[in-house]
Amino acid sequence: IVQLYTPLGFFGTYYRMIQTSFIDMENMFELFEEGQEIKDEDEAMQLSMDAGKVEFDKVCFHYTPEKQILKNISFKVEPGQTYALVGPSGSGKSTIIRLLFRFYDIQSGVIKLDGMDISTATQESLRACIGVVPQDTVLFNDNIMNNIRYGRVAASDEEVEEAAVSADIHHRIVNMPDQYDTVVGERGLKLSGGEKQRVAIARTLLKAPNVVLLDEATSALDTNTERNIQASLARVCAGRTSIVVAHRLSTIVSADCILVLKDGEIVERGRHDELIEEDGVYADMWQQQLIESTESGNGKKITKKN
Ligand code: ATP
């Protein structure tokens, strides 16, 4: 019995791990509608990442041949840097993130992680190196302790609590009816958007990946919530290579590099002040943003404008 139980138990754990990254990504990208299957090559190798360098080299991509989506995209993110992707809706920001997670294979060019072409790596080893903080996080019908533990199923209760503290959700949890045993999700306690994002941050902290992909929430959060989330997001990105589909000015202003996308091309790149100086597309977006923030008294989005 013991002999049988162990591998099955391991399989369950392993399955849940894979399942988790898929569920979050599915949620992030509405994968169900897409349903394309990527297969590992027969000779696929383990991707062992240590530094966390991300490279796109002349990447061209389409979902369907009639419509080219990414045209000759090249950029290099050095280990530990934060890159922000900005641009109008439909310009290809999320597609770049999907390709990095290899939900699709590209038509030409190459995507490399620490020098290795990701199409030659096993998907499992690729996804193990990458953490994702989606806009909207899926909660399982389980207690909050296990919901956070999905980030690394072998983590101890203490490690889960530590992650919750760093993600700034511990205080909220200890005030729940059954603290860490409180069941959350559809059939349990409902969490707010900000709280769910903190769960995603805590999971990612537990997973401790080299590369973090982050899709910032577009919905307005109140200023206090936002300030706190920003601090936890900064903790999850600290020391890791981060690629952020950015909607928040604070993220954008402090990014090592902003890539401005338009119709699947990088039309401008540089730091915030350099792009303002350039007085092009980004500077226009920024101006627009300032006008809107004066009008609404709260202008925190810089994308989604056509
Ligand atoms: P947003 O800011 O609205 O999220 P985005 O810049 O992230 O936009 P993408 O989601 O990358 O844009 O989409 C880029 C283009 O690809 C869009 O024209 C979109 O309609 C198209 N597209 C996205 N997913 C698919 C798909 N599965 N099949 C076909 N076309 C798609």
Coordinates of C-alpha atoms and ligand atoms in Angstrom, one line a residue:
I1 CA 0.0 0.0 0.0
V2 CA 2.7 2.4 0.9
Q3 CA 4.6 1.7 -2.3
L4 CA 1.5 2.3 -4.3
Y5 CA 0.5 5.4 -2.3
T6 CA 3.7 7.3 -2.7
P7 CA 3.9 7.6 -6.5
L8 CA 0.2 8.3 -6.7
G9 CA 0.6 11.0 -4.0
F10 CA 3.5 12.4 -5.9
F11 CA 1.5 12.3 -9.1
G12 CA -1.4 14.1 -7.5
T13 CA 0.9 16.9 -6.2
Y14 CA 2.6 17.2 -9.5
Y15 CA -0.6 17.2 -11.4
R16 CA -2.0 20.0 -9.2
M17 CA 1.2 22.0 -9.8
I18 CA 0.8 21.8 -13.5
Q19 CA -2.9 22.3 -13.2
T20 CA -2.4 25.5 -11.2
S21 CA -0.2 27.2 -13.7
F22 CA -2.6 26.3 -16.4
I23 CA -5.7 27.4 -14.6
D24 CA -4.2 30.8 -13.8
M25 CA -2.9 31.2 -17.3
E26 CA -6.2 30.0 -18.7
N27 CA -7.9 32.6 -16.7
M28 CA -5.5 35.3 -17.7
F29 CA -5.7 34.6 -21.4
E30 CA -9.1 32.9 -21.8
L31 CA -7.2 29.9 -23.2
F32 CA -10.3 27.8 -23.6
E33 CA -11.3 29.7 -26.6
E34 CA -8.0 29.0 -28.2
G35 CA -7.3 25.3 -27.5
Q36 CA -4.2 24.8 -29.5
E37 CA -1.9 22.1 -28.3
I38 CA 1.8 22.6 -28.2
K39 CA 3.9 19.4 -28.1
D40 CA 7.3 18.9 -26.7
E41 CA 9.9 17.9 -29.2
D42 CA 11.1 14.3 -29.0
E43 CA 14.5 15.6 -28.0
A44 CA 13.2 18.3 -25.7
M45 CA 15.5 19.2 -22.9
Q46 CA 15.1 20.5 -19.4
L47 CA 15.4 24.3 -19.2
S48 CA 17.6 25.0 -16.2
M49 CA 17.5 28.7 -15.6
D50 CA 19.7 30.5 -13.2
A51 CA 20.2 34.1 -14.3
G52 CA 16.8 34.7 -15.9
K53 CA 17.7 36.5 -19.1
V54 CA 14.8 36.8 -21.6
E55 CA 15.4 37.4 -25.2
F56 CA 13.0 37.9 -28.2
D57 CA 14.9 37.9 -31.5
K58 CA 13.0 39.0 -34.7
V59 CA 9.9 37.2 -33.5
C60 CA 7.0 37.1 -36.0
F61 CA 3.7 35.5 -35.0
H62 CA 0.1 35.1 -36.1
Y63 CA -2.8 33.2 -34.7
T64 CA -4.3 32.8 -38.1
P65 CA -2.4 33.4 -41.4
E66 CA -4.7 36.2 -42.5
K67 CA -3.6 38.4 -39.7
Q68 CA 0.0 39.0 -38.7
I69 CA 0.1 39.9 -35.0
L70 CA 3.7 40.4 -34.0
K71 CA 6.1 41.8 -36.5
N72 CA 9.8 41.4 -36.0
I73 CA 9.8 41.9 -32.2
S74 CA 13.3 42.0 -30.7
F75 CA 14.3 42.9 -27.1
K76 CA 16.5 41.6 -24.4
V77 CA 15.7 41.7 -20.7
E78 CA 18.8 41.3 -18.5
P79 CA 18.5 39.3 -15.3
G80 CA 16.7 41.3 -12.6
Q81 CA 15.4 44.0 -14.9
T82 CA 11.7 45.1 -15.2
Y83 CA 10.3 45.7 -18.6
A84 CA 6.9 47.3 -19.1
L85 CA 4.7 46.6 -22.1
V86 CA 2.4 49.5 -23.0
G87 CA 0.2 50.3 -26.0
P88 CA -3.3 50.4 -27.3
S89 CA -5.7 47.5 -26.8
G90 CA -5.0 44.8 -29.3
S91 CA -1.4 45.9 -30.0
G92 CA 0.0 42.5 -28.9
K93 CA 1.1 43.0 -25.2
S94 CA -0.6 39.8 -23.9
T95 CA 0.5 37.9 -26.9
I96 CA 4.1 38.5 -26.0
I97 CA 3.4 37.1 -22.5
R98 CA 1.6 34.1 -24.0
L99 CA 4.5 33.3 -26.3
L100 CA 7.0 33.4 -23.4
F101 CA 4.9 30.8 -21.6
R102 CA 4.8 29.0 -24.9
F103 CA 1.1 28.7 -25.4
Y104 CA 1.9 29.0 -29.1
D105 CA 4.8 28.4 -31.3
I106 CA 6.1 31.3 -33.3
Q107 CA 6.4 31.3 -37.1
S108 CA 9.9 32.9 -37.3
G109 CA 12.6 34.3 -35.0
V110 CA 13.5 32.8 -31.6
I111 CA 12.6 33.3 -28.0
K112 CA 15.4 32.4 -25.5
L113 CA 15.5 32.1 -21.8
D114 CA 19.1 32.2 -20.5
G115 CA 20.2 31.5 -24.0
M116 CA 18.1 28.4 -24.6
D117 CA 15.5 28.4 -27.4
I118 CA 12.3 27.8 -25.5
S119 CA 10.9 25.7 -28.3
T120 CA 13.5 23.1 -27.6
A121 CA 12.7 22.9 -23.8
T122 CA 10.1 20.8 -22.1
Q123 CA 7.0 22.8 -21.4
E124 CA 7.1 21.6 -17.8
S125 CA 10.6 22.9 -17.1
L126 CA 9.8 26.1 -18.9
R127 CA 6.7 26.8 -16.8
A128 CA 8.5 25.8 -13.6
C129 CA 10.8 28.8 -14.1
I130 CA 8.1 31.4 -14.7
G131 CA 5.7 32.8 -12.3
V132 CA 2.5 34.5 -13.3
V133 CA 0.4 37.1 -11.5
P134 CA -2.7 37.4 -13.6
Q135 CA -5.3 40.2 -13.5
D136 CA -7.9 37.9 -12.1
T137 CA -6.8 34.9 -10.0
V138 CA -8.7 31.7 -9.7
L139 CA -9.4 30.5 -6.2
F140 CA -10.0 26.8 -5.6
N141 CA -12.8 25.6 -3.2
D142 CA -10.3 25.0 -0.5
N143 CA -9.0 26.9 2.6
I144 CA -6.9 29.9 2.1
M145 CA -3.8 28.1 3.4
N146 CA -4.0 25.6 0.5
N147 CA -5.0 28.2 -1.9
I148 CA -1.7 30.0 -1.3
R149 CA 0.2 26.8 -1.1
Y150 CA -0.7 26.0 -4.7
G151 CA 2.4 28.2 -5.5
R152 CA 4.6 25.4 -4.1
V153 CA 2.7 22.4 -2.9
A154 CA 5.6 21.2 -0.7
A155 CA 5.7 24.5 1.3
S156 CA 5.2 24.3 5.0
D157 CA 2.5 26.2 6.9
E158 CA 5.1 28.6 8.1
E159 CA 6.3 29.3 4.6
V160 CA 2.8 29.9 3.5
E161 CA 2.3 32.4 6.3
E162 CA 5.6 34.1 5.5
A163 CA 4.5 34.5 1.9
A164 CA 1.1 35.9 3.1
V165 CA 2.9 38.4 5.2
S166 CA 5.0 39.6 2.3
A167 CA 2.0 39.7 0.0
D168 CA 0.2 41.8 2.7
I169 CA -2.7 39.5 3.1
H170 CA -1.8 37.8 6.4
H171 CA -3.6 40.4 8.5
R172 CA -6.8 39.9 6.5
I173 CA -6.5 36.2 6.9
V174 CA -6.1 36.2 10.7
N175 CA -9.3 38.2 10.8
M176 CA -11.3 35.6 8.8
P177 CA -13.7 33.3 10.7
D178 CA -11.3 30.3 10.7
Q179 CA -8.1 32.2 9.9
Y180 CA -6.0 30.1 7.6
D181 CA -8.6 27.3 7.6
T182 CA -11.2 29.6 6.1
V183 CA -12.6 28.1 2.9
V184 CA -12.6 30.7 0.1
G185 CA -13.8 30.7 -3.5
E186 CA -17.2 30.1 -5.0
R187 CA -18.5 28.1 -2.1
G188 CA -16.7 29.9 0.6
L189 CA -15.7 33.4 1.6
K190 CA -15.5 35.6 -1.5
L191 CA -12.4 37.7 -1.8
S192 CA -12.2 41.1 -3.4
G193 CA -10.1 41.7 -6.6
G194 CA -7.3 43.2 -4.6
E195 CA -7.3 40.3 -2.2
K196 CA -7.2 37.7 -4.9
Q197 CA -4.3 39.4 -6.5
R198 CA -2.5 39.2 -3.2
V199 CA -3.2 35.5 -3.2
A200 CA -1.5 35.3 -6.6
I201 CA 1.4 37.3 -5.3
A202 CA 1.8 35.1 -2.3
R203 CA 1.7 32.0 -4.6
T204 CA 4.4 33.5 -6.8
L205 CA 6.6 34.3 -3.8
L206 CA 6.3 30.7 -2.7
K207 CA 7.1 29.5 -6.2
A208 CA 10.2 31.8 -6.3
P209 CA 10.6 31.8 -10.1
N210 CA 13.4 33.5 -11.9
V211 CA 11.0 35.2 -14.3
V212 CA 7.7 36.9 -13.3
L213 CA 5.0 37.8 -15.8
L214 CA 2.5 40.2 -14.5
D215 CA -0.7 41.5 -15.9
E216 CA -1.6 44.5 -13.9
A217 CA -5.2 45.0 -13.0
T218 CA -6.9 47.6 -15.2
S219 CA -9.8 48.0 -12.8
A220 CA -9.5 51.0 -10.5
L221 CA -8.6 50.0 -6.9
D222 CA -8.8 52.6 -4.2
T223 CA -5.7 54.5 -3.6
N224 CA -4.8 52.8 -0.3
T225 CA -5.3 49.3 -1.7
E226 CA -3.3 50.2 -4.7
R227 CA -0.4 51.6 -2.8
N228 CA -0.2 48.4 -0.7
I229 CA -0.5 46.2 -3.8
Q230 CA 2.2 48.1 -5.5
A231 CA 4.5 47.4 -2.5
S232 CA 3.8 43.7 -2.7
L233 CA 4.1 43.6 -6.4
A234 CA 7.5 45.3 -6.0
R235 CA 8.5 42.6 -3.6
V236 CA 7.5 39.8 -6.0
C237 CA 9.5 41.4 -8.8
A238 CA 12.5 42.3 -6.7
G239 CA 15.6 40.5 -7.9
R240 CA 13.6 38.8 -10.6
T241 CA 13.4 39.4 -14.3
S242 CA 9.9 40.9 -14.7
I243 CA 7.8 41.6 -17.7
V244 CA 4.7 43.6 -16.9
V245 CA 1.7 44.4 -19.0
A246 CA 1.6 47.8 -17.3
H247 CA -1.4 50.0 -16.6
R248 CA -0.1 51.7 -13.5
L249 CA 2.0 54.8 -13.9
S250 CA 4.2 54.0 -10.9
T251 CA 5.3 50.7 -12.6
I252 CA 5.9 52.4 -15.9
V253 CA 7.8 55.3 -14.5
S254 CA 10.2 53.0 -12.6
A255 CA 10.7 50.3 -15.3
D256 CA 14.2 49.7 -16.7
C257 CA 12.7 49.9 -20.1
I258 CA 9.3 50.6 -21.6
L259 CA 8.3 48.9 -24.9
V260 CA 5.6 50.8 -26.7
L261 CA 3.7 48.5 -28.9
K262 CA 1.5 49.5 -31.8
D263 CA -0.1 47.1 -34.3
G264 CA 2.3 44.4 -33.3
E265 CA 5.5 46.4 -33.6
I266 CA 7.7 48.1 -31.1
V267 CA 7.4 51.7 -32.1
E268 CA 9.4 53.2 -29.2
R269 CA 11.6 51.9 -26.4
G270 CA 13.4 53.5 -23.5
R271 CA 13.0 54.7 -20.0
H272 CA 10.1 57.0 -19.1
D273 CA 12.1 60.3 -19.2
E274 CA 13.8 59.3 -22.5
L275 CA 10.4 58.6 -24.1
I276 CA 9.0 61.9 -22.8
E277 CA 12.0 63.6 -24.3
E278 CA 11.4 61.8 -27.6
D279 CA 7.9 63.4 -27.8
G280 CA 6.4 60.6 -29.8
V281 CA 3.6 58.0 -29.2
Y282 CA 4.5 57.5 -25.5
A283 CA 4.6 61.2 -24.8
D284 CA 1.2 61.5 -26.4
M285 CA -0.2 58.7 -24.2
W286 CA 1.3 60.3 -21.2
Q287 CA -0.3 63.7 -22.0
Q288 CA -3.6 62.0 -22.6
Q289 CA -3.2 60.3 -19.3
L290 CA -2.5 63.6 -17.5
I291 CA -5.6 65.2 -19.0
E292 CA -7.8 62.3 -18.0
S293 CA -6.4 62.2 -14.5
T294 CA -7.2 65.9 -14.1
E295 CA -10.7 65.3 -15.5
S296 CA -11.5 62.3 -13.4
G297 CA -9.3 63.1 -10.4
N298 CA -7.8 59.6 -10.7
G299 CA -5.9 58.6 -13.8
K300 CA -4.1 55.4 -13.3
K301 CA -4.3 53.8 -16.6
I302 CA -2.1 54.4 -19.5
T303 CA -3.0 51.7 -21.9
K304 CA -6.3 50.6 -23.4
K305 CA -6.5 53.8 -25.5
N306 CA -6.8 53.7 -29.3
Ligands
ATP1 P1 -5.4 44.5 -24.4 O1 -4.7 45.7 -23.8 O2 -6.8 44.8 -24.8 O3 -5.3 43.3 -23.5 P2 -3.2 43.4 -26.0 O4 -2.3 44.5 -26.5 O5 -2.8 42.6 -24.9 O6 -4.6 44.1 -25.7 P3 -3.4 41.0 -27.5 O7 -4.4 40.3 -26.6 O8 -2.0 40.5 -27.5 O9 -3.5 42.5 -27.3 O10 -4.0 40.8 -29.0 C1 -3.3 41.2 -30.1 C2 -4.2 40.9 -31.3 O11 -4.3 39.5 -31.5 C3 -5.6 41.4 -31.3 O12 -5.9 42.0 -32.6 C4 -6.5 40.3 -31.0 O13 -7.7 40.4 -31.6 C5 -5.7 39.1 -31.6 N1 -5.9 37.9 -30.9 C6 -5.7 37.6 -29.6 N2 -5.9 36.3 -29.3 C7 -6.3 35.7 -30.4 C8 -6.7 34.4 -30.8 N3 -6.7 33.4 -29.9 N4 -7.0 34.1 -32.1 C9 -6.9 35.1 -33.0 N5 -6.6 36.4 -32.7 C10 -6.3 36.7 -31.5

